[in-house]
Coordinates of C-alpha atoms in Angstrom, one line a residue:
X15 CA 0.0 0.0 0.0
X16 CA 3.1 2.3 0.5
X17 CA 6.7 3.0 0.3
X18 CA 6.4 1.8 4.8
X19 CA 5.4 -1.8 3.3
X20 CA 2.3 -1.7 5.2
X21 CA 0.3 -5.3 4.6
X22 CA 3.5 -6.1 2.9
X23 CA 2.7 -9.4 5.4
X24 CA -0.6 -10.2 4.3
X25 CA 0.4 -9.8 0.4
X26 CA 3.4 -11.9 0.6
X27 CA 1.4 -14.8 2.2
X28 CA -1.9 -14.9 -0.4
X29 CA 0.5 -17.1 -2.9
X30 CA 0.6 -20.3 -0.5
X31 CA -2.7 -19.0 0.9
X32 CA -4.0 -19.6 -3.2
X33 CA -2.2 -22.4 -3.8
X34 CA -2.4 -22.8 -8.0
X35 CA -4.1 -19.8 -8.2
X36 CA -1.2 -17.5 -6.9
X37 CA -1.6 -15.5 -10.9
X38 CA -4.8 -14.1 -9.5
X39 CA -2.6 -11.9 -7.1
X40 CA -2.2 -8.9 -8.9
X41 CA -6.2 -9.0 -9.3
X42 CA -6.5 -9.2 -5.5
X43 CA -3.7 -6.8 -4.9
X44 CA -5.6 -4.1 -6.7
X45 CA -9.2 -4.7 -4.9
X46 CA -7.5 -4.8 -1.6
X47 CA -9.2 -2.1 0.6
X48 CA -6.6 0.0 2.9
X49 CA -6.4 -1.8 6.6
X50 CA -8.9 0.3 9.1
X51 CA -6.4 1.9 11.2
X52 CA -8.8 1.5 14.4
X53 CA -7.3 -2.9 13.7
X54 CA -4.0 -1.9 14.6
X55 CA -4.8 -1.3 18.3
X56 CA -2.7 1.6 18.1
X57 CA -3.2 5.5 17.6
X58 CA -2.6 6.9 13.9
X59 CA 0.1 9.7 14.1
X60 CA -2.2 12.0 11.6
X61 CA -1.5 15.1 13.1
X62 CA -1.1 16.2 16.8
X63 CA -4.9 16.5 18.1
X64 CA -6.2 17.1 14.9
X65 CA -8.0 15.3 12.1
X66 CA -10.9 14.9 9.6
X67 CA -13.7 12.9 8.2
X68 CA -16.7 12.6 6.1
X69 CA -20.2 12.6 7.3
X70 CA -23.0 10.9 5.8
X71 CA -26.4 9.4 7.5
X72 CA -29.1 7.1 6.2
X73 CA -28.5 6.9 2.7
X74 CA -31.2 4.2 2.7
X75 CA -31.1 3.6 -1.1
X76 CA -33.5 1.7 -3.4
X77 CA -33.9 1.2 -7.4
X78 CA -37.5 2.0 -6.5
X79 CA -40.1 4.9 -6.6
X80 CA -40.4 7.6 -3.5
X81 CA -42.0 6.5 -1.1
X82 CA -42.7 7.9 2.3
X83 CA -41.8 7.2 5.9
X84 CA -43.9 5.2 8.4
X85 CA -45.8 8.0 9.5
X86 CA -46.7 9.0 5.8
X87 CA -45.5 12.4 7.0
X88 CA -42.1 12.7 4.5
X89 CA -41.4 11.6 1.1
X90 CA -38.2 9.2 0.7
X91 CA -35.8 10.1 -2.7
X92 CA -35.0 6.3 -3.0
X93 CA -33.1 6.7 -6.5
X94 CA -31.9 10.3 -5.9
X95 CA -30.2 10.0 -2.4
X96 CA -27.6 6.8 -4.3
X97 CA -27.0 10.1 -6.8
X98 CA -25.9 11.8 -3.2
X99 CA -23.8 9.5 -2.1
X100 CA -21.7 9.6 -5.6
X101 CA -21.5 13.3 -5.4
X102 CA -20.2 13.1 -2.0
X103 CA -17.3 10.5 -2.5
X104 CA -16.8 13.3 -5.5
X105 CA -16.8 15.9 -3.2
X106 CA -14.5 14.2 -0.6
X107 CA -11.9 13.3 -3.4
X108 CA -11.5 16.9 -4.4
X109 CA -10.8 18.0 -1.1
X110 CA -7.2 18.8 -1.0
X111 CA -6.4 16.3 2.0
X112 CA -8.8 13.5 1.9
X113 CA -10.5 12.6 5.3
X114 CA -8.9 10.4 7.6
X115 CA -12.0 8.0 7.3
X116 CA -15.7 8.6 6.3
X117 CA -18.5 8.2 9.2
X118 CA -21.4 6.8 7.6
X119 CA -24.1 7.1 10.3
X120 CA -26.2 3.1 9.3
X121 CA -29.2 2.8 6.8
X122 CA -26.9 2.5 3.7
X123 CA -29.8 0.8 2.0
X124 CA -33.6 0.7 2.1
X125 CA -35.3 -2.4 4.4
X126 CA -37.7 -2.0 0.3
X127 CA -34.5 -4.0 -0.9
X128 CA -35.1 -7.1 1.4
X129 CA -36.2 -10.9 -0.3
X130 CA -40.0 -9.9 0.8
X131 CA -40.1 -7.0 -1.0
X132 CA -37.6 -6.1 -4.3
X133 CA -35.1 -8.8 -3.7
X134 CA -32.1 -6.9 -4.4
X135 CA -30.2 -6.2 -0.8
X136 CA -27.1 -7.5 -2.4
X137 CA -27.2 -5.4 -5.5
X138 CA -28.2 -2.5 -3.7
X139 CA -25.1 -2.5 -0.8
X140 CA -22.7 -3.7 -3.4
X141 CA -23.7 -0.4 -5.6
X142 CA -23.6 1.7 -2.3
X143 CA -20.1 0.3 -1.2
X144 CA -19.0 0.6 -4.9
X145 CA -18.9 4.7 -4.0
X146 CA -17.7 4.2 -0.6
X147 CA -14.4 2.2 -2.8
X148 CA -13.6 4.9 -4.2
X149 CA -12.3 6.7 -1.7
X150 CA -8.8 6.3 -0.7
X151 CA -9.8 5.6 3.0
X152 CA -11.6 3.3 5.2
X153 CA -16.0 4.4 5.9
X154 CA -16.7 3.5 9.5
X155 CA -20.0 1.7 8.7
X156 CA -22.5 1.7 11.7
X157 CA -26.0 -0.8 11.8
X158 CA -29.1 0.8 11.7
X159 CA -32.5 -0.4 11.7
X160 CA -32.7 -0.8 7.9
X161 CA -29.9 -2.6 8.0
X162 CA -31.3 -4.9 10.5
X163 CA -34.3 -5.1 7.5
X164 CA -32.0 -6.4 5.1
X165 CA -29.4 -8.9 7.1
X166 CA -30.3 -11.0 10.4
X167 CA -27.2 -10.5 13.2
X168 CA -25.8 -14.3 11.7
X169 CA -25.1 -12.6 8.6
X170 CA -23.6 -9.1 9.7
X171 CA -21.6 -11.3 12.0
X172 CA -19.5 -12.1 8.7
X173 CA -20.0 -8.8 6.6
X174 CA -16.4 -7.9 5.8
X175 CA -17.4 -4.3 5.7
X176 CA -18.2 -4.1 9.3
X177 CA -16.3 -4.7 12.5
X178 CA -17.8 -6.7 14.5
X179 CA -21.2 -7.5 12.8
X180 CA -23.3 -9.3 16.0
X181 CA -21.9 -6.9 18.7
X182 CA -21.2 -3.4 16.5
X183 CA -19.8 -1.3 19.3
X184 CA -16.1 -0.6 19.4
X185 CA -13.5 2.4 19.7
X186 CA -10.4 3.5 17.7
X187 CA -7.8 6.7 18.2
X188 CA -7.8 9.0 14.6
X189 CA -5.3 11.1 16.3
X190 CA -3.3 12.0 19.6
X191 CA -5.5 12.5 22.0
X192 CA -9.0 11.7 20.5
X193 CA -10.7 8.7 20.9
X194 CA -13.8 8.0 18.5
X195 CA -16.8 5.5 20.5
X196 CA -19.3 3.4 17.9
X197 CA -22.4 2.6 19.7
X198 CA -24.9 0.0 18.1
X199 CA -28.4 1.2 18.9
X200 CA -30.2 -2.1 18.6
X201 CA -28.4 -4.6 20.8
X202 CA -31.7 -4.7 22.4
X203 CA -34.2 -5.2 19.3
X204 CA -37.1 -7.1 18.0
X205 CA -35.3 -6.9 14.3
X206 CA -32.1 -9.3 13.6
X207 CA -31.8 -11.4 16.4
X208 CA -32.9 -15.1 16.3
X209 CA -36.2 -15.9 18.0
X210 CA -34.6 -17.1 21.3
X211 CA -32.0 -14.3 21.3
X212 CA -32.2 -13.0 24.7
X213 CA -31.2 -9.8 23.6
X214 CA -34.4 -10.0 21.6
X215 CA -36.4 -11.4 24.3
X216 CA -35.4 -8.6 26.6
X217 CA -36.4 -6.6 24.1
X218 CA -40.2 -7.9 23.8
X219 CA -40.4 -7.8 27.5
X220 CA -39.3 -4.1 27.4
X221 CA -42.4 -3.1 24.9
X222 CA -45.0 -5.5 26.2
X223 CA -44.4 -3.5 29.2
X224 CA -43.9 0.4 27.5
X225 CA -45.9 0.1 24.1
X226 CA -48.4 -2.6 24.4
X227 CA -49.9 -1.5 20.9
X228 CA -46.9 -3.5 19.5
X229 CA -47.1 -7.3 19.1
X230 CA -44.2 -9.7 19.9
X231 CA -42.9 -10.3 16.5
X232 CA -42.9 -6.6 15.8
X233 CA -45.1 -6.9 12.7
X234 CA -48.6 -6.4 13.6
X235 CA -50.0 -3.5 15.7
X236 CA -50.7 0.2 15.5
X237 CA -47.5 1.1 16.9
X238 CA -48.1 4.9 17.4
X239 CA -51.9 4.5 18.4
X240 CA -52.5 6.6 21.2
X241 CA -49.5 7.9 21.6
X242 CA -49.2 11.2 20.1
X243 CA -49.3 12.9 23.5
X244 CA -47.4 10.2 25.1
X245 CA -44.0 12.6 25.0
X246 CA -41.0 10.8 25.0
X247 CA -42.7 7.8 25.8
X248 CA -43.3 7.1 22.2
X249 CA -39.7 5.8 21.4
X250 CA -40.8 2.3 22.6
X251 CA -41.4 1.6 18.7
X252 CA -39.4 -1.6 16.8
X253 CA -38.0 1.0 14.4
X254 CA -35.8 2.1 17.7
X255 CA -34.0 0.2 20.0
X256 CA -32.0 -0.2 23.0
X257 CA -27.9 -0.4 24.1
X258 CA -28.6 -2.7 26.8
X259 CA -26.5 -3.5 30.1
X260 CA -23.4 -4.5 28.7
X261 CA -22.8 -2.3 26.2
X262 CA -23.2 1.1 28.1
X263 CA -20.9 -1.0 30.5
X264 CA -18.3 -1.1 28.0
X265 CA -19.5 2.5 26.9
X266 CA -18.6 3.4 31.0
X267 CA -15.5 1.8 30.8
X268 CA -14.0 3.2 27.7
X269 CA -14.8 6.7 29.1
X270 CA -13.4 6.0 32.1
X271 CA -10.2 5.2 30.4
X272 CA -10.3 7.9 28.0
X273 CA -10.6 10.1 31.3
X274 CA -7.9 8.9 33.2
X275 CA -5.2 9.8 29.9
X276 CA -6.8 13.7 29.1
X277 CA -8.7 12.1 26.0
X278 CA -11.5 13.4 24.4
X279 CA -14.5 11.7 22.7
X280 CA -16.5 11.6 19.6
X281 CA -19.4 9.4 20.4
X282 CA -21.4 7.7 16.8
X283 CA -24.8 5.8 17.2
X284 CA -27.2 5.4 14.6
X285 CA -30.0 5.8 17.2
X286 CA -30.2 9.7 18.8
X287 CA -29.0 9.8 22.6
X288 CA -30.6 13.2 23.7
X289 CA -34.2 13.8 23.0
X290 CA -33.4 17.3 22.1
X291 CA -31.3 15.9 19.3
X292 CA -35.0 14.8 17.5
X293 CA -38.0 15.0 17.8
X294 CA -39.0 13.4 20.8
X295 CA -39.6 9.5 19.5
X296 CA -36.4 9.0 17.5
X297 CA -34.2 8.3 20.6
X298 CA -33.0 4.9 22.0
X299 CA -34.8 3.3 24.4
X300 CA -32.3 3.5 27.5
X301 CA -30.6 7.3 26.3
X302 CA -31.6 8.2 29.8
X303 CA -29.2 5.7 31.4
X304 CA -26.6 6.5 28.1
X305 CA -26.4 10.0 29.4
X306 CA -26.0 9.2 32.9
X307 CA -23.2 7.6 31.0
X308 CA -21.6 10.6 29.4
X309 CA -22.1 12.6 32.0
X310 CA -20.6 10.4 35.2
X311 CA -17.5 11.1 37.3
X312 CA -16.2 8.3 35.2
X313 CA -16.5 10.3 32.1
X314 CA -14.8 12.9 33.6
X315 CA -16.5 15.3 31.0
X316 CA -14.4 13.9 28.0
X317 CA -17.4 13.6 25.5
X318 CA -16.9 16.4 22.9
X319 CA -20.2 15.8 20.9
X320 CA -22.4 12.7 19.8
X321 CA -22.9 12.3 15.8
X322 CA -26.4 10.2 15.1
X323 CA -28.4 9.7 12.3
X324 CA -32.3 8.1 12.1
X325 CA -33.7 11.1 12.3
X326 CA -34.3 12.3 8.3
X327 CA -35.3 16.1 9.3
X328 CA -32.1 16.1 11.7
X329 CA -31.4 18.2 15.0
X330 CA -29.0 20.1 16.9
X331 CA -28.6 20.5 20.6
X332 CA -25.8 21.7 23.0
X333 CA -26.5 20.3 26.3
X334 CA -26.2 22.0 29.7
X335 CA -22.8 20.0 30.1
X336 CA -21.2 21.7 26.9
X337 CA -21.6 18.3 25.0
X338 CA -22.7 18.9 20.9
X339 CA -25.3 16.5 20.1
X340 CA -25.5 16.7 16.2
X341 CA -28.2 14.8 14.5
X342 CA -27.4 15.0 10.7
X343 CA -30.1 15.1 7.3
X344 CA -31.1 12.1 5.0
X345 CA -30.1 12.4 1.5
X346 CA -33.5 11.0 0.9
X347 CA -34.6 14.2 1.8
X348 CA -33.0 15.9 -0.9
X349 CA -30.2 18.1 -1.1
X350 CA -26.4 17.9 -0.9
X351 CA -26.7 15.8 2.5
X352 CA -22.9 15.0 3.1
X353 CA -19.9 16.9 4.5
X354 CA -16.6 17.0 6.2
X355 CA -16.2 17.1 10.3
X356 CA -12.2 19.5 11.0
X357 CA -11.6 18.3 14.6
X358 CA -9.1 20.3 16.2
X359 CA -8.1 20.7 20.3
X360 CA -10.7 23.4 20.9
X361 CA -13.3 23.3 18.1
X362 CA -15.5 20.8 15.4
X363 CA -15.5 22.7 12.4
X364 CA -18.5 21.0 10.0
X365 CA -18.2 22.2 6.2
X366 CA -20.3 20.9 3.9
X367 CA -21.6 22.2 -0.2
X368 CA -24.8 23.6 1.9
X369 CA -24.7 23.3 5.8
X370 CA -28.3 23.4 6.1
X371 CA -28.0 20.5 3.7
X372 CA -26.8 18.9 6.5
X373 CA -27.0 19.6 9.8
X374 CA -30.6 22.1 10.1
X375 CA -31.1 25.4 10.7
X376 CA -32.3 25.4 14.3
X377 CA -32.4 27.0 17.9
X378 CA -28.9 27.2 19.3
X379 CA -27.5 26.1 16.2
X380 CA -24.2 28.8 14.9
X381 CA -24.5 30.1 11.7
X382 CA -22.7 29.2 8.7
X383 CA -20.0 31.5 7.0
X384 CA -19.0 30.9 3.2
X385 CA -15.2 29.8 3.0
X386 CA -12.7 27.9 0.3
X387 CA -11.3 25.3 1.6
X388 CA -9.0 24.4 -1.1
X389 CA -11.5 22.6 -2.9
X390 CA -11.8 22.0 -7.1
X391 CA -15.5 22.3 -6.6
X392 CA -14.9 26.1 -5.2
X393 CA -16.2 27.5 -2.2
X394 CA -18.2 25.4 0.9
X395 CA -20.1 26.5 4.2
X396 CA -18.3 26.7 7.3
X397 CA -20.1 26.4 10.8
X398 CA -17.6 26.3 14.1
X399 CA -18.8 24.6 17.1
X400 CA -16.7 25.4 20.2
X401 CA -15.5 23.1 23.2
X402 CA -15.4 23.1 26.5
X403 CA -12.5 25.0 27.7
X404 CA -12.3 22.4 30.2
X405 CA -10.6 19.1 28.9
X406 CA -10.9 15.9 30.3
X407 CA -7.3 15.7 32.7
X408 CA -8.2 19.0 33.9
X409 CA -11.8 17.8 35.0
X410 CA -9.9 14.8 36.8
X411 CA -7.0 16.8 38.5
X412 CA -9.9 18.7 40.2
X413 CA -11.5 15.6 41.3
X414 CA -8.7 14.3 42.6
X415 CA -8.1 17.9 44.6
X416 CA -12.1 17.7 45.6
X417 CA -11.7 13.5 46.8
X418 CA -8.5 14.7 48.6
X419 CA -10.0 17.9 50.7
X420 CA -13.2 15.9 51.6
X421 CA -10.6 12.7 52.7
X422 CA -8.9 15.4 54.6
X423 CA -12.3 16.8 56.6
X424 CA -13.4 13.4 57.4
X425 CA -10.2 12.4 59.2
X426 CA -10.3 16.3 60.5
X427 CA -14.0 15.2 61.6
X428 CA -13.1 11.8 63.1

């Protein structure tokens, strides 16, 4: 792959891994994808504290005609939002540094394209990754519900374009001092698990009990019958689901850790954590034990923002604990829906063709400035959202201060 002779390992060994059929190397040489840095198990050296990446949510293509969501409420570009995702790997390549990786937020492709309906899942992901190829970096891939639509947890257990498949969730270093989070949203779900999944049993336990107007299988029901005052109550719907115990154990953990070495943290989960991120039924079902989770000692206050999809319209909200909880536009929604997240020590700068494209035009939301980033395609939005001043070793260096003086008054006391 380069003059370093990285994967110079793996190409020397496919000869006596093909036996006879060592003269197809030079085919397999040439489709070989770059190795995801976040497999090394070590941080890239990129830059000190700073790096990029694409951004891109819910692509949820089909070779069909719009449609419209469950609600009936907004029409879905099936055709048009595959033309999106080629004109963003065209944008990213013109960029004058490519990104480091592209975060695509889950719902590549439409749940239409399953065997009950148009029968092309394959066809459609291979066309969708066939753009996502292009680029000369790795897409961070996360599972969303229309994924779960399309491929049962068995078979995303051995999709070579994701990491883990069963148990998505995992965490990689970009640069020095960043750490990036994946969280998969529907570890707890009535879609993709066998029938005798506990994870999926847990799951029709957890509705029986909060949304009754859903049956077991998921299938049948009215699921949003009576619930339009219900608040955020009416997130107990299949087309959500949940982190569960052990994940936002792990999520705890590698907080913790980021904490204790002055790291701070992107979070990604297809499924919104804050309900002010959407509109109030989009969230996962736990969020409210996910932000416990982000905002515990533990965390230390290392989480910089949280980057979701799901929600078409999108959403932005800064929370009381100076965390940026960015919820980004569908391409199915029309527009240029794509765009490139600058992450430097003290600011996220998002620039994208149109930023409203991308991330809406709402309350608390900064407003965009016109820049040129160096582009062929000429000038792009700009729109700056600023960290906390605070970083995550200072925030534990004052703990440790605060556990020391009370220590100190309890002896005092005794």
């Amino acid at each position: 792959r380069n003059d370093d002779g990285d994967h110079l390992s793996m190409i020397c060994k496919l000869p006596k891994l093909l036996g006879n059929s060592s003269n197809l190397l030079p085919k397999l040489r040439l489709r070989m994808s770059p190795l995801p840095f976040w497999k090394t198990g070590t941080p890239t050296s990129y830059s000190a504290g700073e790096f990029s990446f694409g951004i891109i949510a819910d692509v949820q293509w089909a070779d069909a005609p719009d449609g419209y969501n469950y609600a009936r409420t907004v029409r879905r570009c099936y055709r048009a939002s595959l033309t999106t995702l080629g004109d963003a790997v065209d944008w990213w390549l013109r960029l004058p540094e490519p990104p480091l990786f592209v975060a695509q937020l889950g719902d590549l492709i439409d749940g239409v394209n399953n065997e009950a309906q148009l029968g092309q899942t394959d066809l459609a992901l291979k066309l969708a990754l066939d753009h996502l190829g292009r680029l000369p970096c790795p897409s961070v891939n996360l599972v969303g519900n229309h994924e779960l639509y399309n491929f049962d947890r068995r078979q995303l257990a051995e999709a070579w374009w994701l990491q883990h498949g069963d148990k998505e969730y995992y965490s990689f270093f970009p640069a020095e001092g960043w750490r990036v989070v994946v969280l998969d949203s529907y570890q707890i779900s009535l879609i993709g698990h066998s029938e005798d999944d506990p994870r999926r049993l847990e799951a029709v336990e957890i509705l029986a009990r909060e949304n009754p107007n859903v049956s077991p299988d998921g299938k049948d029901g009215d699921w949003l019958k009576g619930m339009e005052d219900a608040g955020y109550q009416r997130r107990f719907c299949p087309f959500n689901g949940g982190f569960g115990r052990e994940q936002l154990d792990w999520f705890r953990s590698e907080l913790k850790a980021a904490a204790e070495v002055g790291e701070r943290v992107l979070v990604m989960s297809h499924v919104i954590i804050h309900p002010q991120a959407c509109g109030g039924g989009t969230m996962v079902w736990d969020y409210e034990e996910a932000l416990k989770v982000i905002r515990s000692e533990e965390a230390a206050g290392c989480v910089a923002a949280v980057l979701c999809g799901h929600d078409h319209r999108g959403n932005y909200h800064r929370d009381d604990f100076g965390v940026h909880h960015m919820t980004f536009i569908s391409p199915l929604s029309g527009g240029k829906a794509y765009g490139l997240m600058k992450v430097e020590a003290g600011c996220l700068e998002i620039q994208a063709p149109t930023i409203n494209d991308l991330l809406p035009d709402v309350e608390g939301r900064p407003s965009p400035t016109t820049i040129n980033n160096g582009s062929v395609l000429g000038p792009c939005e700009s729109l700056k959202l600023q960290l906390s001043d605070v970083d995550a070793s200072l925030v534990m260096e004052e703990k440790k201060i605060s556990t020391s003086t009370i220590a100190d008054q309890e002896i005092v006391a005794a």
